[in-house]
Amino acid sequence: MPELGNNSPPTGGGAEPAHGDVVGQPHTSAEGQPIIAAEQDAARISSPAHPLGEPGPSFDRKSPFMIGMAAAAGVAVTYGGIELLIAAHGVLVLIVIAAFLAVGLEPVVSWLVQHRIPRWAAVTVVFLAAFGMLAGFLAAAIPPIVTQGSALVDNAPGYLHHLQERYPAIDELNSRFHLQDKLQQTIGGEGVPDVVGGILGAGKFVFSAISGTVIVVVLTAYFLANFPRIRASLYRLAPHSRRPRTILIGDEIFAKVGGYVLGNILISLITAVLTFIWLITFGVPYPLLLAVLVAVLDLIPIVGSTLAGIVVALVALTVSLPISLATVAFFIMLRLVEDYVLVPRIIGRTVQVPPLITVVAVLLGGALLGIVGALLAIPIAAAILLLARETLLPQLDRR
């Protein structure tokens, strides 16, 4: 018989359930339930100062797992960036062209702003002036250009026959390659599917050119209107300690790009006017059409004026061989004047790119982006040379 006051449970009875256990269920310790243990730890580390607990130790960045993840993420981001650049190649080219045009027109807009004209009004004045000059030129030039172009196409077989009669070498080339037959087939419209395909291709090209021009004009206007804000945003990307020097170098790059754009346009206009005067003086046909062609091709560095000279000399050959040879000599002299007089005085002091680097830059730019790359190669090379001279070379000299 048990004694009174004994605390042992009665025979056949179970132990009294502990706090937190459920009556009728088997006892399970905290070590057997990770979530319950984590909840208990969460309640323990929570405090009024840190209701959500104090931050734990950071991940070990030198662990093999973190290194592998960082490398994989880097490869994925690089591949995605390359694919994005390839997909948006056309749009990026238009943006770059608009940015270069905006930088080239910025000195004019800044000059108007300095004379107490609001920036939006200055941008409007610049665009209205540019469109006015372009519209006046097109209104005066398009009718004779169309007329001369049509006459050139219609008279091309006759010119070829005339050249065959006067120059045996051309007659031999025609006999070997059937140039006159191919030219007449192309102009006469034989092969309707080819002509229709050519018309469709020309339509797509014209639509693409018009849409691209509209995009460039709109983007140029936005860039000009917001140029101070864009400039300040770009400079804020530099660290505070290096920001003043970044501003000086960046403004110098903007000056080089702007000087090159305006100078190249001015030189092209000068060469076009001189070519037009030469053609009118010696009675070469289609003078306005050829002068416009010279102005457009002369925008392309290194090879543009050479190609224009070849085309004009071939047309001058229809007049006489001496006139054609004189035209070749004229373009050689014009190239020398352009390289040693116009370019050094107009854009040479601003850009300051050595001739060898100019040739290499134009070749690389043309190989990468075609005509657009050749046009933008020289100012980009000037910017790279400036950055190398002001940042890279001083660090190398100190080592």
XYZ file of C-alpha atoms in Angstrom:
399
model
C 0.000 0.000 0.000
C 1.520 3.303 -1.029
C 2.254 5.957 1.493
C 0.258 9.119 1.705
C 1.981 12.043 0.078
C 3.959 9.973 -2.399
C 4.277 11.947 -5.726
C 4.787 8.917 -7.917
C 2.022 8.375 -10.436
C -0.508 5.705 -9.786
C 0.116 2.282 -11.167
C -0.908 2.018 -14.820
C -1.050 5.813 -15.316
C 0.997 7.754 -17.898
C 3.364 10.638 -17.218
C 1.918 14.107 -17.023
C 2.298 15.836 -20.435
C 5.017 18.467 -20.600
C 4.389 22.039 -21.608
C 3.880 22.331 -25.346
C 3.123 18.620 -25.928
C -0.222 17.484 -27.174
C -2.152 15.046 -25.056
C -2.643 11.723 -26.779
C 0.327 12.162 -29.198
C 3.775 10.668 -28.755
C 6.400 13.035 -27.328
C 8.776 14.516 -29.946
C 11.838 16.567 -28.919
C 12.885 19.903 -30.499
C 15.888 18.253 -32.101
C 13.532 16.081 -34.130
C 11.584 18.992 -35.536
C 13.902 21.540 -37.315
C 11.121 24.044 -37.978
C 10.128 24.167 -34.298
C 13.758 24.623 -33.324
C 14.130 27.455 -35.866
C 10.995 29.146 -34.546
C 12.372 28.958 -31.021
C 15.647 30.497 -32.214
C 13.722 33.199 -34.100
C 11.837 34.128 -30.908
C 15.119 34.225 -29.035
C 17.023 36.531 -31.414
C 14.126 38.979 -31.824
C 14.560 42.050 -29.624
C 13.131 45.583 -29.464
C 16.305 46.970 -31.010
C 16.300 44.380 -33.783
C 12.761 43.042 -34.259
C 13.836 40.974 -37.261
C 17.135 39.904 -35.802
C 20.672 41.031 -36.532
C 22.175 40.300 -39.979
C 24.154 37.100 -40.111
C 27.580 36.567 -41.651
C 27.855 37.154 -45.418
C 28.348 34.369 -47.910
C 31.890 33.283 -48.578
C 32.583 34.816 -51.962
C 35.696 32.706 -52.361
C 33.823 29.441 -52.078
C 33.791 27.286 -55.240
C 30.015 27.554 -55.462
C 29.995 31.379 -55.397
C 32.877 31.584 -57.885
C 31.076 29.230 -60.259
C 27.808 31.149 -59.941
C 29.541 34.485 -60.569
C 31.327 33.106 -63.636
C 28.116 31.595 -65.030
C 26.221 34.834 -64.438
C 28.981 36.828 -66.152
C 28.894 34.579 -69.210
C 25.085 34.775 -69.369
C 25.049 38.576 -69.077
C 27.785 38.968 -71.708
C 26.032 36.650 -74.149
C 22.715 38.416 -73.599
C 24.350 41.811 -74.131
C 25.942 40.684 -77.394
C 22.636 39.278 -78.652
C 20.907 42.537 -77.680
C 23.474 44.596 -79.570
C 23.103 42.406 -82.656
C 19.293 42.611 -82.541
C 19.266 46.385 -82.011
C 22.128 47.092 -84.419
C 20.103 49.239 -86.808
C 18.476 51.325 -84.086
C 21.784 51.860 -82.280
C 23.365 53.148 -85.499
C 20.553 55.712 -85.866
C 20.988 56.774 -82.228
C 24.736 57.237 -82.712
C 24.179 59.297 -85.882
C 21.653 61.508 -84.081
C 24.034 61.957 -81.142
C 26.869 63.019 -83.467
C 24.610 65.472 -85.290
C 23.423 66.905 -81.972
C 27.001 67.374 -80.786
C 27.848 69.015 -84.119
C 24.934 71.476 -83.877
C 25.415 72.165 -80.165
C 27.925 75.044 -80.674
C 25.345 76.925 -82.772
C 22.601 76.327 -80.203
C 24.923 77.350 -77.349
C 25.836 80.553 -79.185
C 22.140 81.442 -79.492
C 21.519 80.586 -75.827
C 24.378 82.878 -74.790
C 22.536 85.700 -76.559
C 19.578 85.278 -74.190
C 17.462 83.062 -76.421
C 15.640 80.181 -74.652
C 17.060 76.797 -75.504
C 13.837 75.491 -77.036
C 13.687 78.584 -79.260
C 17.365 78.183 -80.224
C 16.818 74.540 -81.199
C 13.739 75.554 -83.200
C 15.665 78.294 -85.017
C 18.512 75.907 -85.896
C 16.148 73.257 -87.234
C 14.044 75.764 -89.177
C 17.190 77.216 -90.730
C 18.510 73.760 -91.629
C 15.172 72.653 -93.088
C 14.815 75.940 -94.957
C 18.204 75.623 -96.619
C 17.576 71.945 -97.405
C 14.116 72.664 -98.816
C 15.433 75.536 -100.937
C 18.250 73.394 -102.277
C 15.926 70.498 -103.069
C 13.375 72.775 -104.733
C 16.074 74.251 -106.939
C 18.070 71.080 -107.532
C 15.557 68.227 -107.802
C 14.022 69.217 -111.196
C 17.389 69.518 -112.994
C 18.767 66.487 -111.157
C 15.782 64.381 -112.245
C 16.035 65.696 -115.784
C 19.762 65.123 -115.983
C 19.464 61.704 -114.372
C 16.818 60.604 -116.852
C 18.876 61.949 -119.737
C 21.949 60.121 -118.477
C 20.028 56.827 -118.305
C 18.482 57.301 -121.733
C 21.712 58.341 -123.411
C 23.963 55.803 -121.690
C 23.864 53.277 -124.602
C 24.623 56.052 -127.086
C 27.513 57.276 -124.977
C 28.900 53.754 -124.835
C 28.600 53.361 -128.600
C 30.281 56.738 -129.074
C 33.137 55.713 -126.791
C 33.524 52.433 -128.686
C 33.996 54.278 -131.913
C 36.537 56.694 -130.516
C 38.507 54.386 -128.202
C 39.424 50.844 -129.389
C 40.144 49.685 -125.845
C 36.507 50.246 -124.838
C 35.363 48.487 -128.008
C 37.472 45.488 -127.044
C 35.971 45.453 -123.532
C 32.479 45.621 -125.010
C 33.215 42.718 -127.384
C 34.506 40.611 -124.525
C 31.914 41.399 -121.850
C 28.924 42.530 -124.024
C 28.556 45.750 -122.035
C 26.217 47.472 -124.474
C 23.794 44.519 -124.643
C 23.649 44.261 -120.861
C 23.099 47.999 -120.531
C 20.276 47.992 -123.091
C 18.632 44.993 -121.415
C 18.762 46.732 -118.051
C 17.352 50.000 -119.360
C 14.912 48.459 -121.838
C 13.080 46.487 -119.165
C 13.756 42.953 -120.384
C 13.264 40.436 -117.662
C 10.119 41.756 -115.981
C 10.486 39.681 -112.798
C 13.948 41.128 -112.238
C 12.636 44.636 -112.809
C 9.695 44.056 -110.447
C 12.061 42.690 -107.850
C 14.269 45.707 -108.326
C 11.303 48.044 -107.920
C 10.240 46.304 -104.721
C 13.766 46.412 -103.413
C 14.040 50.092 -104.277
C 10.713 50.741 -102.543
C 11.924 49.028 -99.386
C 15.162 50.990 -99.544
C 13.329 54.305 -99.963
C 10.941 53.520 -97.103
C 13.827 52.495 -94.865
C 15.764 55.645 -95.767
C 12.776 57.912 -95.087
C 11.921 56.253 -91.767
C 15.570 56.308 -90.696
C 15.838 60.001 -91.593
C 12.725 60.830 -89.581
C 14.047 58.907 -86.571
C 17.423 60.647 -86.778
C 15.792 64.088 -87.036
C 13.511 63.464 -84.042
C 16.325 62.036 -81.915
C 18.623 64.913 -82.861
C 15.984 67.401 -81.747
C 15.551 65.599 -78.412
C 19.308 65.394 -77.871
C 19.744 69.097 -78.609
C 16.852 70.165 -76.414
C 18.115 68.101 -73.467
C 21.848 68.352 -74.119
C 22.765 70.076 -70.801
C 20.779 67.484 -68.840
C 22.310 64.571 -70.789
C 25.783 66.051 -70.325
C 25.279 66.427 -66.562
C 23.922 62.872 -66.269
C 26.943 61.460 -68.085
C 29.368 63.358 -65.859
C 27.608 62.154 -62.704
C 28.654 58.620 -63.593
C 32.239 59.596 -62.773
C 33.449 59.472 -59.117
C 33.265 62.753 -57.236
C 37.043 63.062 -56.901
C 37.581 62.655 -60.667
C 34.524 64.526 -61.873
C 36.230 67.897 -62.626
C 38.847 66.278 -64.862
C 36.147 64.145 -66.486
C 34.243 67.331 -67.354
C 37.327 68.872 -68.976
C 38.094 65.758 -71.040
C 34.445 65.218 -71.976
C 33.969 68.801 -73.148
C 37.119 68.482 -75.245
C 35.715 65.326 -76.880
C 32.429 67.122 -77.605
C 34.395 69.973 -79.184
C 36.339 67.549 -81.412
C 33.199 65.757 -82.580
C 31.325 69.006 -83.214
C 34.246 70.553 -85.096
C 34.614 67.482 -87.281
C 30.916 67.261 -88.178
C 30.543 70.921 -89.133
C 33.956 71.050 -90.815
C 33.325 67.953 -92.922
C 30.014 69.348 -94.164
C 31.635 72.682 -95.039
C 34.480 71.001 -96.950
C 31.991 68.896 -98.930
C 30.066 72.022 -99.929
C 33.278 73.739 -101.051
C 34.351 70.775 -103.205
C 30.870 70.530 -104.723
C 30.862 74.212 -105.702
C 34.353 73.991 -107.223
C 33.351 70.841 -109.153
C 30.196 72.510 -110.474
C 32.213 75.513 -111.703
C 34.723 73.196 -113.423
C 32.038 71.155 -115.176
C 30.174 74.252 -116.342
C 33.376 75.809 -117.657
C 34.353 72.807 -119.820
C 30.853 71.821 -120.903
C 30.704 68.459 -119.135
C 27.099 67.193 -119.138
C 24.988 66.848 -116.000
C 27.005 69.318 -113.896
C 24.520 69.720 -111.037
C 23.929 65.986 -110.709
C 27.662 65.294 -110.602
C 28.306 68.152 -108.148
C 25.725 66.751 -105.723
C 27.293 63.313 -106.116
C 30.705 64.808 -105.283
C 29.295 66.522 -102.172
C 27.769 63.279 -100.884
C 30.782 61.078 -101.628
C 33.239 63.623 -100.255
C 31.700 63.156 -96.801
C 33.328 59.713 -96.759
C 36.950 60.132 -95.658
C 39.906 58.856 -97.704
C 37.992 57.143 -100.537
C 34.979 59.400 -101.113
C 36.628 62.088 -103.214
C 38.529 59.459 -105.228
C 35.334 57.630 -106.158
C 33.677 60.924 -107.086
C 36.634 61.851 -109.306
C 36.460 58.534 -111.151
C 32.732 58.943 -111.876
C 33.097 62.530 -113.062
C 36.110 61.658 -115.228
C 34.146 58.871 -116.927
C 31.314 61.268 -117.736
C 33.841 63.849 -118.985
C 35.217 61.168 -121.306
C 32.029 61.549 -123.376
C 33.149 65.075 -124.228
C 36.758 64.332 -125.133
C 39.799 62.543 -123.851
C 41.684 65.775 -123.049
C 38.740 67.044 -120.981
C 38.623 63.739 -119.116
C 42.360 63.849 -118.396
C 42.054 67.475 -117.322
C 39.199 66.458 -114.981
C 41.418 63.780 -113.451
C 44.137 66.390 -112.908
C 41.529 68.751 -111.416
C 40.410 66.173 -108.868
C 44.010 65.359 -107.965
C 44.640 69.050 -107.307
C 41.330 69.315 -105.467
C 42.317 66.394 -103.255
C 45.677 68.010 -102.481
C 43.989 71.315 -101.635
C 41.479 69.504 -99.452
C 44.110 67.489 -97.575
C 46.733 70.218 -97.122
C 44.685 73.447 -97.020
C 41.023 72.914 -96.176
C 41.249 70.050 -93.681
C 44.128 71.507 -91.617
C 42.501 74.950 -91.452
C 38.907 73.862 -90.859
C 39.042 70.666 -88.800
C 42.730 69.741 -88.463
C 43.392 71.804 -85.332
C 40.265 70.453 -83.674
C 40.533 66.738 -84.422
C 44.347 66.250 -84.476
C 44.429 62.646 -85.736
C 47.645 61.412 -87.455
C 47.226 60.337 -91.090
C 48.085 56.683 -90.408
C 45.508 56.411 -87.636
C 42.993 58.162 -89.897
C 43.407 55.551 -92.629
C 43.261 52.633 -90.176
C 40.214 54.073 -88.398
C 38.332 54.608 -91.658
C 39.098 51.076 -92.850
C 37.994 49.530 -89.553
C 34.889 51.698 -89.358
C 33.908 50.852 -92.913
C 34.417 47.135 -92.278
C 32.283 47.226 -89.116
C 29.454 49.634 -89.996
C 29.846 50.418 -93.682
C 29.527 54.050 -94.774
C 28.276 55.132 -91.349
C 31.327 53.575 -89.701
C 33.646 55.350 -92.127
C 31.950 58.679 -91.412
C 32.192 58.275 -87.625
C 35.643 56.687 -87.547
C 37.735 59.868 -87.376
C 35.945 61.610 -84.447
C 35.849 58.322 -82.532
C 39.573 57.865 -83.160
C 40.168 61.441 -81.980
C 38.258 60.743 -78.761
C 40.194 57.511 -78.127
C 43.515 59.278 -78.735
C 42.548 62.046 -76.308
C 41.585 59.547 -73.607
C 44.806 57.588 -74.120
C 46.946 60.738 -74.017
C 45.305 62.122 -70.870
C 44.709 58.936 -68.846
C 46.573 55.866 -70.063
C 49.947 57.280 -71.126
C 50.588 59.278 -67.897
C 49.947 56.131 -65.821
C 52.326 54.111 -67.992
C 55.007 56.807 -67.712
C 54.826 56.708 -63.916
C 55.425 52.945 -63.763
